[in-house]
Short mmCIF file of C-alpha atoms and ligand atoms in Angstrom, two decimals:
data_model
loop_
_atom_site.label_atom_id
_atom_site.label_comp_id
_atom_site.label_asym_id
_atom_site.label_seq_id
_atom_site.Cartn_x
_atom_site.Cartn_y
_atom_site.Cartn_z
CA MET A 40 -100.55 128.18 -27.06
CA ASN A 41 -97.37 126.72 -25.62
CA ARG A 42 -95.67 124.64 -28.38
CA PHE A 43 -95.35 121.55 -26.30
CA ILE A 44 -99.06 121.77 -25.33
CA PHE A 45 -99.94 122.09 -28.85
CA ALA A 46 -97.80 119.18 -30.32
CA THR A 47 -99.23 117.12 -27.52
CA PHE A 48 -102.82 118.01 -28.55
CA ALA A 49 -102.02 117.50 -32.04
CA LEU A 50 -100.40 114.03 -31.26
CA PHE A 51 -103.82 113.21 -29.50
CA VAL A 52 -105.83 114.11 -32.49
CA PHE A 53 -103.70 112.29 -34.54
CA VAL A 54 -103.47 109.19 -32.68
CA SER A 55 -107.27 109.10 -31.91
CA ASP A 56 -108.46 110.02 -35.35
CA PHE A 57 -105.77 109.63 -37.87
CA THR A 58 -104.40 106.26 -37.38
CA LEU A 59 -104.15 106.00 -40.96
CA ILE A 60 -101.95 109.18 -41.19
CA ALA A 61 -99.94 108.03 -38.30
CA ALA A 62 -99.68 104.37 -39.64
CA GLU A 63 -97.56 105.76 -42.56
CA LYS A 64 -96.20 109.09 -43.65
CA PRO A 65 -98.74 110.72 -45.76
CA ASN A 66 -97.48 112.22 -49.03
CA ILE A 67 -98.06 115.78 -49.40
CA VAL A 68 -98.94 117.54 -52.67
CA LEU A 69 -99.12 121.38 -52.25
CA ILE A 70 -100.45 123.08 -55.56
CA LEU A 71 -100.09 126.82 -55.19
CA ALA A 72 -101.78 128.86 -58.04
CA ASP A 73 -100.41 132.30 -58.92
CA ASP A 74 -102.32 135.34 -58.25
CA LEU A 75 -105.72 133.43 -57.79
CA GLY A 76 -108.08 135.46 -55.99
CA TYR A 77 -110.54 134.38 -53.02
CA GLY A 78 -113.52 134.68 -55.49
CA ASP A 79 -111.88 132.96 -58.55
CA VAL A 80 -113.09 129.33 -58.11
CA SER A 81 -116.61 128.07 -58.02
CA CYS A 82 -116.57 126.62 -54.60
CA TYR A 83 -115.61 130.04 -53.31
CA GLY A 84 -118.55 131.60 -55.13
CA ALA A 85 -117.62 132.02 -58.72
CA THR A 86 -120.20 131.62 -61.27
CA GLN A 87 -118.85 132.68 -64.51
CA VAL A 88 -116.21 130.12 -64.25
CA LYS A 89 -116.48 126.52 -63.49
CA THR A 90 -113.83 124.68 -61.57
CA PRO A 91 -114.87 121.26 -60.98
CA ASN A 92 -111.49 119.63 -59.91
CA ILE A 93 -111.10 122.37 -57.28
CA ASP A 94 -114.75 121.84 -56.11
CA ARG A 95 -114.28 118.06 -55.96
CA LEU A 96 -111.25 118.51 -53.65
CA ALA A 97 -113.19 121.02 -51.42
CA ALA A 98 -116.22 118.42 -51.40
CA GLU A 99 -113.86 115.77 -50.54
CA GLY A 100 -111.75 117.88 -48.04
CA ILE A 101 -111.84 120.89 -46.04
CA ARG A 102 -112.28 124.46 -47.29
CA PHE A 103 -110.83 127.42 -45.31
CA THR A 104 -112.62 130.60 -45.55
CA ASP A 105 -109.78 132.80 -43.52
CA ALA A 106 -106.41 131.45 -44.99
CA HIS A 107 -103.80 133.85 -45.87
CA ALA A 108 -100.60 134.29 -47.80
CA VAL A 109 -98.55 136.47 -45.55
CA ALA A 110 -97.79 138.94 -48.36
CA ALA A 111 -99.80 140.47 -51.20
CA THR A 112 -97.05 139.60 -53.89
CA CYS A 113 -95.27 136.58 -55.10
CA THR A 114 -91.66 136.77 -53.82
CA PRO A 115 -92.40 137.68 -50.24
CA SER A 116 -95.18 135.16 -50.12
CA ARG A 117 -93.23 132.31 -51.12
CA PHE A 118 -90.22 133.21 -49.13
CA ALA A 119 -92.39 133.02 -46.05
CA LEU A 120 -93.70 129.70 -47.31
CA ILE A 121 -90.55 128.01 -47.59
CA SER A 122 -88.54 129.76 -44.70
CA GLY A 123 -91.31 130.15 -41.83
CA ILE A 124 -89.98 133.67 -41.57
CA TYR A 125 -91.95 136.92 -41.98
CA PRO A 126 -90.57 138.46 -45.23
CA TRP A 127 -90.37 141.86 -43.77
CA ARG A 128 -87.96 140.80 -41.26
CA LYS A 129 -85.50 140.30 -44.30
CA PRO A 130 -84.45 143.20 -46.53
CA GLY A 131 -84.27 141.99 -50.24
CA THR A 132 -87.60 139.95 -50.41
CA GLY A 133 -89.63 142.09 -52.52
CA ILE A 134 -90.62 141.08 -56.16
CA LEU A 135 -87.29 139.70 -57.63
CA PRO A 136 -86.05 140.30 -61.07
CA GLY A 137 -85.15 137.15 -63.06
CA ASP A 138 -81.35 137.60 -62.48
CA ALA A 139 -81.55 137.86 -58.63
CA SER A 140 -79.59 135.79 -56.13
CA LEU A 141 -81.24 132.99 -53.81
CA ILE A 142 -82.73 134.71 -51.04
CA ILE A 143 -82.66 131.59 -48.68
CA PRO A 144 -79.27 130.64 -47.65
CA PRO A 145 -78.10 126.86 -48.36
CA LYS A 146 -78.61 124.78 -45.62
CA SER A 147 -81.02 126.74 -43.78
CA VAL A 148 -84.12 124.76 -42.22
CA THR A 149 -86.84 125.09 -44.79
CA LEU A 150 -90.19 123.53 -45.34
CA PRO A 151 -88.52 120.95 -47.73
CA SER A 152 -85.49 120.52 -45.52
CA ILE A 153 -87.78 119.69 -42.56
CA LEU A 154 -89.62 116.84 -44.53
CA LYS A 155 -86.21 115.71 -45.99
CA ASN A 156 -85.09 115.27 -42.44
CA ALA A 157 -88.21 112.90 -41.81
CA GLY A 158 -87.47 110.73 -44.81
CA TYR A 159 -89.48 112.57 -47.66
CA THR A 160 -88.29 113.10 -51.13
CA ASN A 161 -89.14 116.62 -52.16
CA GLY A 162 -89.68 118.04 -55.75
CA VAL A 163 -90.45 121.29 -56.75
CA VAL A 164 -92.29 121.95 -60.13
CA GLY A 165 -93.26 125.49 -61.80
CA LYS A 166 -92.66 128.87 -60.62
CA TRP A 167 -89.79 129.61 -58.39
CA HIS A 168 -89.20 133.40 -57.91
CA LEU A 169 -86.76 133.11 -54.94
CA GLY A 170 -83.65 133.73 -56.91
CA LEU A 171 -80.73 131.43 -57.91
CA GLY A 172 -76.91 131.80 -57.46
CA THR A 173 -75.19 134.07 -55.08
CA PRO A 174 -74.10 137.72 -55.14
CA LYS A 175 -70.49 136.40 -55.52
CA SER A 176 -71.08 133.81 -58.04
CA PRO A 177 -74.02 135.35 -60.15
CA VAL A 178 -75.90 132.68 -62.23
CA ASP A 179 -74.31 131.77 -65.60
CA TRP A 180 -77.54 130.16 -67.40
CA ASN A 181 -74.96 128.14 -69.69
CA ASN A 182 -73.45 126.33 -66.85
CA GLU A 183 -74.49 124.71 -63.64
CA ILE A 184 -77.03 126.98 -61.87
CA LYS A 185 -76.85 126.94 -58.20
CA PRO A 186 -77.27 127.26 -55.33
CA GLY A 187 -81.17 126.87 -56.01
CA PRO A 188 -84.13 124.49 -54.70
CA LEU A 189 -81.71 121.50 -54.54
CA GLU A 190 -79.55 123.53 -51.92
CA ILE A 191 -82.36 124.30 -49.50
CA GLY A 192 -83.92 120.88 -49.35
CA PHE A 193 -85.40 119.86 -52.72
CA ASP A 194 -84.40 116.60 -54.25
CA TYR A 195 -85.75 117.38 -57.64
CA SER A 196 -86.57 120.71 -59.64
CA PHE A 197 -88.18 121.91 -62.61
CA ILE A 198 -88.56 125.49 -62.46
CA ILE A 199 -89.64 128.70 -64.34
CA PRO A 200 -86.68 130.62 -62.56
CA ALA A 201 -88.90 134.04 -61.85
CA THR A 202 -92.16 134.72 -63.53
CA GLY A 203 -93.74 134.08 -66.80
CA ASP A 204 -93.38 137.61 -67.73
CA ARG A 205 -89.76 137.92 -66.74
CA VAL A 206 -86.62 136.81 -68.50
CA PRO A 207 -84.95 134.15 -68.73
CA CYS A 208 -88.07 132.54 -70.55
CA VAL A 209 -86.52 128.91 -70.01
CA PHE A 210 -87.16 125.98 -67.80
CA VAL A 211 -84.42 125.02 -65.41
CA GLU A 212 -84.31 121.22 -64.41
CA ASN A 213 -82.04 120.58 -61.40
CA HIS A 214 -78.86 122.57 -62.25
CA HIS A 215 -79.15 123.43 -65.99
CA VAL A 216 -81.37 125.00 -68.49
CA VAL A 217 -83.56 122.57 -70.44
CA ASN A 218 -82.92 122.09 -73.99
CA LEU A 219 -79.95 124.56 -74.24
CA ASP A 220 -77.97 124.39 -77.52
CA PRO A 221 -74.32 125.49 -76.17
CA ASN A 222 -73.77 127.32 -79.65
CA ASP A 223 -76.54 129.76 -78.60
CA PRO A 224 -75.54 130.74 -75.13
CA ILE A 225 -78.01 132.72 -73.03
CA ARG A 226 -77.35 136.13 -71.73
CA ILE A 227 -79.79 138.08 -69.47
CA SER A 228 -79.64 141.74 -68.01
CA TYR A 229 -82.23 143.78 -66.44
CA LYS A 230 -80.30 147.02 -66.94
CA GLU A 231 -79.41 147.21 -70.80
CA LYS A 232 -80.35 145.76 -73.84
CA VAL A 233 -78.33 142.69 -74.76
CA GLY A 234 -77.95 141.12 -78.30
CA ASN A 235 -79.78 142.46 -81.42
CA GLU A 236 -83.39 141.01 -81.04
CA PRO A 237 -85.98 143.77 -81.22
CA THR A 238 -87.90 144.60 -77.96
CA GLY A 239 -91.53 145.07 -77.70
CA LYS A 240 -90.86 148.78 -77.35
CA GLU A 241 -89.11 148.91 -80.60
CA ARG A 242 -91.48 146.62 -82.69
CA PRO A 243 -94.97 146.74 -81.35
CA ASP A 244 -96.12 145.27 -84.82
CA LEU A 245 -94.64 141.86 -83.79
CA LEU A 246 -96.59 141.31 -80.69
CA LYS A 247 -99.36 138.90 -80.24
CA GLN A 248 -100.12 140.49 -76.83
CA SER A 249 -99.24 143.88 -75.88
CA PRO A 250 -98.22 145.40 -72.75
CA SER A 251 -100.45 147.86 -70.84
CA HIS A 252 -97.73 148.86 -68.46
CA GLY A 253 -94.01 147.75 -68.36
CA HIS A 254 -93.35 144.46 -70.11
CA ASP A 255 -91.83 146.03 -73.42
CA MET A 256 -88.33 144.57 -73.41
CA THR A 257 -87.23 141.21 -75.16
CA ILE A 258 -89.82 139.44 -77.09
CA VAL A 259 -90.33 135.78 -76.65
CA ASN A 260 -93.25 134.02 -78.23
CA GLY A 261 -94.67 137.01 -79.70
CA ILE A 262 -94.76 138.66 -76.12
CA SER A 263 -92.68 141.20 -74.63
CA ARG A 264 -91.26 140.66 -71.27
CA ILE A 265 -89.54 142.50 -68.11
CA GLY A 266 -85.84 142.37 -68.77
CA TYR A 267 -83.49 141.60 -71.51
CA MET A 268 -82.50 138.17 -73.05
CA THR A 269 -80.44 136.97 -75.73
CA GLY A 270 -79.63 133.24 -77.10
CA GLY A 271 -81.12 130.12 -75.74
CA LYS A 272 -83.37 129.96 -78.86
CA SER A 273 -84.12 126.15 -78.46
CA ALA A 274 -84.74 126.32 -74.84
CA ARG A 275 -87.40 129.22 -74.66
CA TRP A 276 -90.83 128.02 -73.52
CA VAL A 277 -93.92 128.30 -75.49
CA ASP A 278 -96.47 130.08 -73.26
CA GLU A 279 -99.36 127.99 -74.59
CA ASN A 280 -97.59 124.76 -73.50
CA ILE A 281 -96.34 125.78 -70.10
CA ALA A 282 -99.20 124.06 -68.12
CA ASP A 283 -99.03 120.99 -70.12
CA THR A 284 -95.13 120.84 -69.57
CA ILE A 285 -95.29 121.32 -65.90
CA THR A 286 -98.44 119.32 -65.05
CA ALA A 287 -96.50 116.49 -66.92
CA LYS A 288 -93.50 117.04 -64.80
CA ALA A 289 -95.42 117.19 -61.64
CA CYS A 290 -97.42 113.95 -62.46
CA SER A 291 -94.26 112.07 -63.47
CA PHE A 292 -92.50 113.20 -59.93
CA ILE A 293 -95.52 111.53 -58.32
CA GLU A 294 -95.08 108.40 -60.42
CA THR A 295 -91.25 108.12 -59.83
CA ASN A 296 -91.69 108.58 -56.19
CA LYS A 297 -94.81 106.56 -55.51
CA GLU A 298 -93.09 103.93 -53.30
CA LYS A 299 -91.78 106.44 -50.76
CA PRO A 300 -93.24 109.38 -48.90
CA PHE A 301 -92.88 112.51 -51.05
CA PHE A 302 -93.68 116.09 -51.04
CA LEU A 303 -94.48 117.83 -54.22
CA TYR A 304 -94.72 121.71 -54.52
CA PHE A 305 -96.40 122.30 -57.65
CA ALA A 306 -96.47 125.99 -58.20
CA THR A 307 -98.28 126.67 -61.26
CA HIS A 308 -97.73 129.57 -63.64
CA ASP A 309 -101.65 130.09 -63.94
CA ILE A 310 -103.08 132.60 -63.29
CA HIS A 311 -100.25 135.07 -63.66
CA VAL A 312 -99.80 137.33 -66.79
CA PRO A 313 -99.11 136.67 -69.50
CA ARG A 314 -102.01 134.74 -69.69
CA VAL A 315 -101.76 132.66 -72.73
CA PRO A 316 -103.69 129.20 -71.98
CA HIS A 317 -103.40 126.51 -74.55
CA PRO A 318 -105.83 126.81 -77.36
CA ARG A 319 -108.03 123.79 -75.98
CA PHE A 320 -108.93 126.17 -73.04
CA VAL A 321 -109.44 129.52 -75.06
CA GLY A 322 -113.00 130.34 -75.09
CA THR A 323 -114.02 127.99 -72.50
CA THR A 324 -115.29 131.10 -70.30
CA SER A 325 -116.88 134.44 -71.47
CA MET A 326 -114.08 136.37 -69.45
CA GLY A 327 -111.33 135.86 -72.00
CA ALA A 328 -107.53 134.93 -71.15
CA ARG A 329 -108.09 135.47 -67.33
CA GLY A 330 -111.09 133.19 -66.98
CA ASP A 331 -109.62 130.58 -69.38
CA ALA A 332 -106.40 130.42 -67.37
CA ILE A 333 -108.39 129.62 -64.24
CA VAL A 334 -110.27 126.80 -66.22
CA GLU A 335 -106.54 125.73 -67.20
CA PHE A 336 -105.38 125.87 -63.72
CA ASP A 337 -108.32 123.77 -62.68
CA TRP A 338 -107.44 121.09 -65.31
CA SER A 339 -103.92 121.00 -63.72
CA VAL A 340 -105.32 120.22 -60.54
CA GLY A 341 -107.63 117.46 -62.09
CA GLU A 342 -104.45 115.94 -63.56
CA ILE A 343 -102.79 115.60 -60.35
CA LEU A 344 -106.04 114.06 -58.77
CA LYS A 345 -106.27 111.61 -61.67
CA THR A 346 -102.58 110.57 -61.09
CA LEU A 347 -103.20 109.93 -57.51
CA ASP A 348 -106.15 107.92 -58.12
CA ARG A 349 -104.66 105.87 -60.82
CA LEU A 350 -101.47 105.04 -58.65
CA LYS A 351 -103.90 104.18 -55.69
CA LEU A 352 -102.29 107.00 -53.67
CA ALA A 353 -105.12 109.18 -52.86
CA ASP A 354 -105.97 107.75 -49.47
CA ASN A 355 -102.35 108.27 -48.27
CA THR A 356 -101.83 111.88 -49.65
CA ILE A 357 -102.68 115.17 -48.62
CA VAL A 358 -103.39 117.44 -51.13
CA ILE A 359 -103.66 121.34 -50.64
CA VAL A 360 -104.76 123.86 -53.13
CA SER A 361 -104.11 127.70 -52.40
CA SER A 362 -102.66 130.82 -54.02
CA ASP A 363 -99.45 133.03 -53.40
CA ASN A 364 -101.54 136.34 -53.28
CA GLY A 365 -104.63 138.01 -54.27
CA PRO A 366 -106.24 138.62 -57.57
CA VAL A 367 -105.36 141.35 -60.17
CA VAL A 368 -107.13 141.94 -63.51
CA ASP A 369 -104.83 144.13 -65.40
CA ASP A 370 -101.28 143.33 -64.57
CA GLY A 371 -99.60 144.50 -67.58
CA TYR A 372 -100.81 143.13 -70.59
CA LEU A 373 -103.84 144.07 -72.96
CA ASP A 374 -105.40 140.61 -72.62
CA ARG A 375 -109.03 142.00 -72.30
CA ALA A 376 -109.47 140.51 -68.81
CA VAL A 377 -110.72 144.20 -67.73
CA GLU A 378 -113.28 144.35 -70.73
CA LEU A 379 -114.61 140.81 -70.33
CA ILE A 380 -114.88 140.64 -66.60
CA GLY A 381 -118.75 140.73 -66.50
CA ASN A 382 -119.93 140.27 -63.01
CA HIS A 383 -117.24 138.03 -62.05
CA LYS A 384 -115.66 139.20 -58.57
CA PRO A 385 -111.95 137.95 -58.50
CA ALA A 386 -111.77 138.80 -54.75
CA GLY A 387 -115.41 137.57 -53.85
CA ALA A 388 -116.78 139.79 -51.19
CA LEU A 389 -113.33 141.20 -50.14
CA ARG A 390 -111.89 144.57 -50.47
CA GLY A 391 -108.63 145.23 -52.33
CA GLY A 392 -106.60 142.77 -54.68
CA LYS A 393 -102.94 141.77 -55.45
CA GLY A 394 -100.57 144.09 -53.46
CA SER A 395 -103.27 145.33 -51.19
CA ALA A 396 -103.20 145.68 -47.40
CA PHE A 397 -106.98 145.11 -47.47
CA GLU A 398 -108.10 141.53 -47.09
CA ALA A 399 -108.10 140.47 -50.89
CA GLY A 400 -104.52 141.23 -51.00
CA THR A 401 -103.79 138.05 -48.84
CA ARG A 402 -106.68 136.04 -48.20
CA VAL A 403 -106.83 133.02 -50.70
CA PRO A 404 -108.57 130.01 -51.53
CA PHE A 405 -107.18 127.14 -49.22
CA ILE A 406 -108.37 123.46 -49.40
CA ILE A 407 -107.00 120.67 -48.03
CA ARG A 408 -107.93 116.93 -48.76
CA LEU A 409 -106.79 114.62 -45.73
CA PRO A 410 -105.86 110.99 -46.44
CA ALA A 411 -109.15 108.79 -46.58
CA LYS A 412 -111.10 112.10 -47.14
CA ALA A 413 -111.37 112.74 -43.47
CA ASN A 414 -113.76 115.29 -42.57
CA ALA A 415 -114.91 115.85 -46.13
CA GLY A 416 -117.03 118.73 -46.70
CA HIS A 417 -116.07 120.68 -43.53
CA VAL A 418 -115.89 124.46 -43.88
CA SER A 419 -113.42 126.09 -41.38
CA ASP A 420 -112.97 129.90 -40.51
CA ALA A 421 -109.80 128.97 -38.68
CA LEU A 422 -107.28 131.77 -39.02
CA ILE A 423 -104.18 130.06 -40.84
CA ALA A 424 -101.53 130.98 -43.26
CA LEU A 425 -99.03 129.59 -45.89
CA ILE A 426 -96.22 130.40 -43.53
CA ASP A 427 -97.61 127.93 -41.04
CA LEU A 428 -96.94 124.91 -43.43
CA PRO A 429 -93.14 124.38 -41.95
CA ALA A 430 -94.22 124.14 -38.33
CA THR A 431 -97.36 122.26 -39.26
CA PHE A 432 -95.79 119.87 -41.62
CA ALA A 433 -92.86 119.31 -38.92
CA ALA A 434 -95.46 118.34 -36.47
CA LEU A 435 -97.01 115.95 -38.97
CA ALA A 436 -93.71 114.31 -39.76
CA ARG A 437 -92.71 114.13 -36.17
CA GLN A 438 -96.06 112.59 -35.22
CA VAL A 439 -95.24 109.74 -37.77
CA VAL A 440 -91.78 109.13 -36.35
CA GLU A 441 -93.19 109.25 -32.69
CA GLN A 442 -95.97 106.94 -33.56
CA LYS A 443 -93.15 104.59 -34.75
CA ILE A 444 -91.00 104.86 -31.77
CA GLU A 445 -94.09 104.39 -29.49
CA GLN A 446 -94.62 100.81 -31.27
CA LYS A 447 -90.88 99.87 -30.22
CA SER A 448 -90.99 97.45 -27.50
CA ASP A 449 -88.03 99.17 -25.47
CA GLN A 450 -89.63 102.65 -25.97
CA THR A 451 -86.05 104.09 -26.62
CA ILE A 452 -85.97 106.91 -28.98
CA ASP A 453 -83.87 106.76 -31.97
CA GLN A 454 -82.17 110.10 -32.37
CA LYS A 455 -81.71 109.35 -36.27
CA ASN A 456 -85.38 108.95 -36.55
CA ASP A 457 -86.46 111.99 -34.51
CA PRO A 458 -85.58 114.94 -36.38
CA LYS A 459 -85.43 117.97 -34.33
CA ILE A 460 -86.11 121.46 -35.71
CA PRO A 461 -84.65 124.10 -33.51
CA GLU A 462 -87.68 126.42 -32.75
CA THR A 463 -85.91 129.60 -33.71
CA ALA A 464 -85.37 128.25 -37.15
CA ILE A 465 -88.88 128.98 -38.21
CA PRO A 466 -89.85 131.57 -35.82
CA ASP A 467 -93.09 132.96 -37.52
CA SER A 468 -94.54 129.52 -38.37
CA GLU A 469 -97.19 128.17 -36.17
CA ASN A 470 -98.24 124.74 -35.80
CA VAL A 471 -101.89 124.72 -37.00
CA LEU A 472 -102.11 120.89 -37.58
CA PRO A 473 -105.44 120.62 -35.31
CA ALA A 474 -107.09 123.14 -37.65
CA LEU A 475 -105.92 121.62 -40.97
CA LEU A 476 -107.14 118.23 -39.66
CA GLY A 477 -110.37 119.87 -39.05
CA GLU A 478 -110.49 118.91 -35.39
CA THR A 479 -110.85 122.68 -34.39
CA ASN A 480 -111.81 125.80 -36.17
CA HIS A 481 -109.24 127.82 -34.31
CA GLY A 482 -105.96 128.42 -35.99
CA ARG A 483 -103.52 131.05 -34.89
CA ASP A 484 -104.45 134.14 -32.60
CA SER A 485 -102.55 136.93 -34.59
CA LEU A 486 -101.09 137.15 -38.09
CA VAL A 487 -98.90 139.72 -39.57
CA LEU A 488 -99.67 140.55 -43.45
CA ALA A 489 -97.46 142.57 -45.84
CA GLY A 490 -99.39 144.36 -48.34
CA ALA A 491 -98.81 148.05 -49.44
CA SER A 492 -98.82 148.67 -45.60
CA LEU A 493 -98.25 146.40 -42.91
CA SER A 494 -101.29 144.98 -41.03
CA LEU A 495 -102.28 142.82 -38.30
CA ARG A 496 -105.01 140.17 -38.03
CA HIS A 497 -105.95 139.40 -34.42
CA GLY A 498 -109.06 137.22 -34.33
CA THR A 499 -111.63 138.90 -36.47
CA GLN A 500 -110.12 142.47 -35.70
CA LYS A 501 -107.80 144.00 -38.31
CA VAL A 502 -105.51 146.93 -38.26
CA ILE A 503 -103.66 148.64 -41.02
CA LEU A 504 -100.58 150.82 -40.12
CA PRO A 505 -100.61 154.34 -41.27
CA ASN A 506 -98.75 154.94 -44.29
CA PRO A 507 -98.40 158.67 -45.39
CA LYS A 508 -96.66 158.27 -48.53
CA GLY A 509 -98.34 155.43 -50.46
CA ARG A 510 -100.94 155.86 -52.91
CA ALA A 511 -104.55 154.67 -52.21
CA ILE A 512 -104.94 153.25 -55.54
CA SER A 513 -102.26 151.59 -57.78
CA VAL A 514 -101.69 153.35 -61.01
CA ASN A 515 -100.90 150.36 -62.93
CA THR A 516 -103.50 147.79 -61.67
CA ASN A 517 -106.06 150.14 -60.45
CA ILE A 518 -106.20 148.29 -56.96
CA GLU A 519 -107.02 149.90 -53.64
CA THR A 520 -103.90 149.59 -51.87
CA GLY A 521 -105.13 149.97 -48.25
CA ASN A 522 -102.51 152.83 -47.92
CA ASN A 523 -103.96 155.50 -45.58
CA PRO A 524 -102.06 158.35 -43.67
CA ASN A 525 -104.35 157.54 -40.81
CA PRO A 526 -104.63 154.44 -38.57
CA GLN A 527 -107.35 151.95 -39.88
CA LEU A 528 -109.32 149.58 -37.74
CA TYR A 529 -111.82 147.15 -38.87
CA GLU A 530 -114.18 144.29 -37.20
CA LEU A 531 -114.56 141.92 -39.86
CA LYS A 532 -117.08 139.88 -38.30
CA LYS A 533 -119.60 142.79 -39.03
CA ASP A 534 -117.63 144.39 -41.97
CA LEU A 535 -115.94 142.07 -44.14
CA ARG A 536 -115.28 144.64 -46.72
CA GLU A 537 -113.57 147.00 -44.52
CA GLN A 538 -115.69 149.96 -44.89
CA ASN A 539 -116.22 151.24 -41.43
CA ASN A 540 -112.75 152.39 -39.86
CA LEU A 541 -113.21 152.34 -36.19
CA ALA A 542 -109.54 153.64 -35.34
CA GLU A 543 -110.72 157.12 -34.55
CA GLN A 544 -113.76 156.22 -32.49
CA GLU A 545 -111.79 153.35 -30.51
CA PRO A 546 -108.54 154.55 -29.75
CA ASP A 547 -107.81 152.22 -27.04
CA ARG A 548 -108.56 149.18 -29.21
CA TRP A 549 -106.32 150.64 -31.85
CA ASN A 550 -103.58 151.00 -29.42
CA GLU A 551 -103.86 147.55 -28.05
CA LEU A 552 -103.71 145.88 -31.43
CA ARG A 553 -100.62 148.10 -32.69
CA THR A 554 -99.00 147.09 -29.62
CA ILE A 555 -99.59 143.48 -30.46
CA LEU A 556 -98.23 144.26 -33.99
CA GLN A 557 -95.13 146.10 -32.45
CA GLU A 558 -94.26 143.22 -30.21
CA ILE A 559 -94.30 140.64 -33.17
CA ARG A 560 -92.17 143.05 -35.15
CA GLN A 561 -89.71 143.63 -32.53
CA LYS A 562 -89.52 139.74 -31.58
CA LYS A 563 -85.75 138.67 -31.52
CA VAL A 564 -85.37 136.65 -34.63
CA VAL A 565 -82.06 135.43 -36.06
CA VAL A 566 -82.65 135.65 -39.79
CA PRO A 567 -80.20 133.54 -41.96
C1 NG6 B 1045 -94.95 143.87 -61.00
C2 NG6 B 1045 -95.38 143.61 -62.54
C3 NG6 B 1045 -96.41 142.61 -62.56
C4 NG6 B 1045 -95.95 141.35 -61.93
C5 NG6 B 1045 -95.59 141.81 -60.70
C6 NG6 B 1045 -95.08 140.24 -59.85
C7 NG6 B 1045 -94.92 145.77 -63.83
C8 NG6 B 1045 -95.31 146.99 -64.33
N1 NG6 B 1045 -95.63 145.07 -63.22
O1 NG6 B 1045 -93.87 144.72 -60.86
O2 NG6 B 1045 -96.70 142.50 -63.96
O3 NG6 B 1045 -94.98 140.83 -62.67
O4 NG6 B 1045 -94.48 142.45 -60.64
O5 NG6 B 1045 -96.24 139.41 -59.80
O6 NG6 B 1045 -93.88 145.36 -64.30
S1 NG6 B 1045 -95.93 138.58 -58.69
O7 NG6 B 1045 -97.19 137.63 -58.61
O8 NG6 B 1045 -94.68 137.54 -59.13
O9 NG6 B 1045 -95.54 139.06 -57.43
CA1 CA B 1046 -98.12 135.91 -57.49
#
């Protein structure tokens, strides 16, 4: 649909039904879990783990059954969310080491910069994994750390620089490592050992959780990581406390900014490896660390909801819960997740998992609670994606501005208050506001997904491009990758589990869909 018609439609929806949203800029809280699967929460069918807070959000909001991250791993998925650009358009957006440079150039148009233009105060708390610094001035962890979140539109940041399983194992608040002792400087390397501390490979006897693959370098808090680190002893995190620390930071960001419109991107460490939940969650499920980490994640969601209630912000705040990619059971540590899984299906009825081109790689839980709990309990099968949030939030913020302008007696448009985003800046992000508001069950028509192979969703049809080289099953994670030397075509309406490959018997349909995918790939896009 043409963007203008779409925006007009969105405005109509807005003005007709959401005067409350239009009256004030709603706050936005985006809670993004790490590696949480489609079937990992009870409102999406899990029975061996209970997630009452996420379920409450679904009961008070809209639950999407066909929402996607556009990539099946963390960095490319988050790159798309923040930039509105498909990650495969830009080299270097694969899973990053902890010493990588920032992959979104400062001053580009981003999800937070769009909201900042519209008057929001933006915070990011939790996992970053989009790099910091530049190739010319790589990060010195003992000095000012930039560019990073603050240079691409956030006003406040409290981040885990990469992932929990990668050095440096410290928090960075705005431009500095938290609790760093200047007499114990940090050094990081992903190439060779730095300092004299033993690695997991050298001293497995020192480990409280052993690796199953990789993850055998510097030991922090009894767990060996990816990468080498020395120094920064007083700044190192304790895994058991990560959820408490970042949840408290997220809640205090809300409290500090309660008087003005804010956007909080709360990216939890849960349920990524190493899964080391706080002792009060240990044993809350029969599934060991992975199940207990889901309960911990649900607790974090509950703390956010409680804070919004306490501050009487719930009726003017949009809350979204989703995940950056699909589930994985063994992602590198012997935490007994495999042995204790029981009948739990992390991907629900879907095929594949993290990293996969099959649906479970990217189809994730996605729940939105609207201000005043509009359309509570609705379930939507609209095809939407995290990459749509920049354009959708842009529409949301612009509606608010236009609404204000309309109220002016002379009807003149105040340019300062009418932030314009060049259409080309977020080329792959579509405005799906009507779907998010629950006014239509139609989202986008097509969506390109980056798992082990590239695939396309077009309505309920799915094609996966042939991949002659890739393995069919990942050696490390035992996940079906979706790689196949032959074309694959599935009709998900009848075959959600992608069992019946129609490509050979329906070559015309295959060609048609492949052409759509090629056209999207060949679209002329300026990538900053
Ligand atoms: C893989 C890691 C895995 C995890 C993943 C990133 C190994 C063998 N595997 O390379 O443990 O860290 O990268 O996960 O090192 S993500 O959710 O951040 O994309
Ligand atoms: Ca992830």
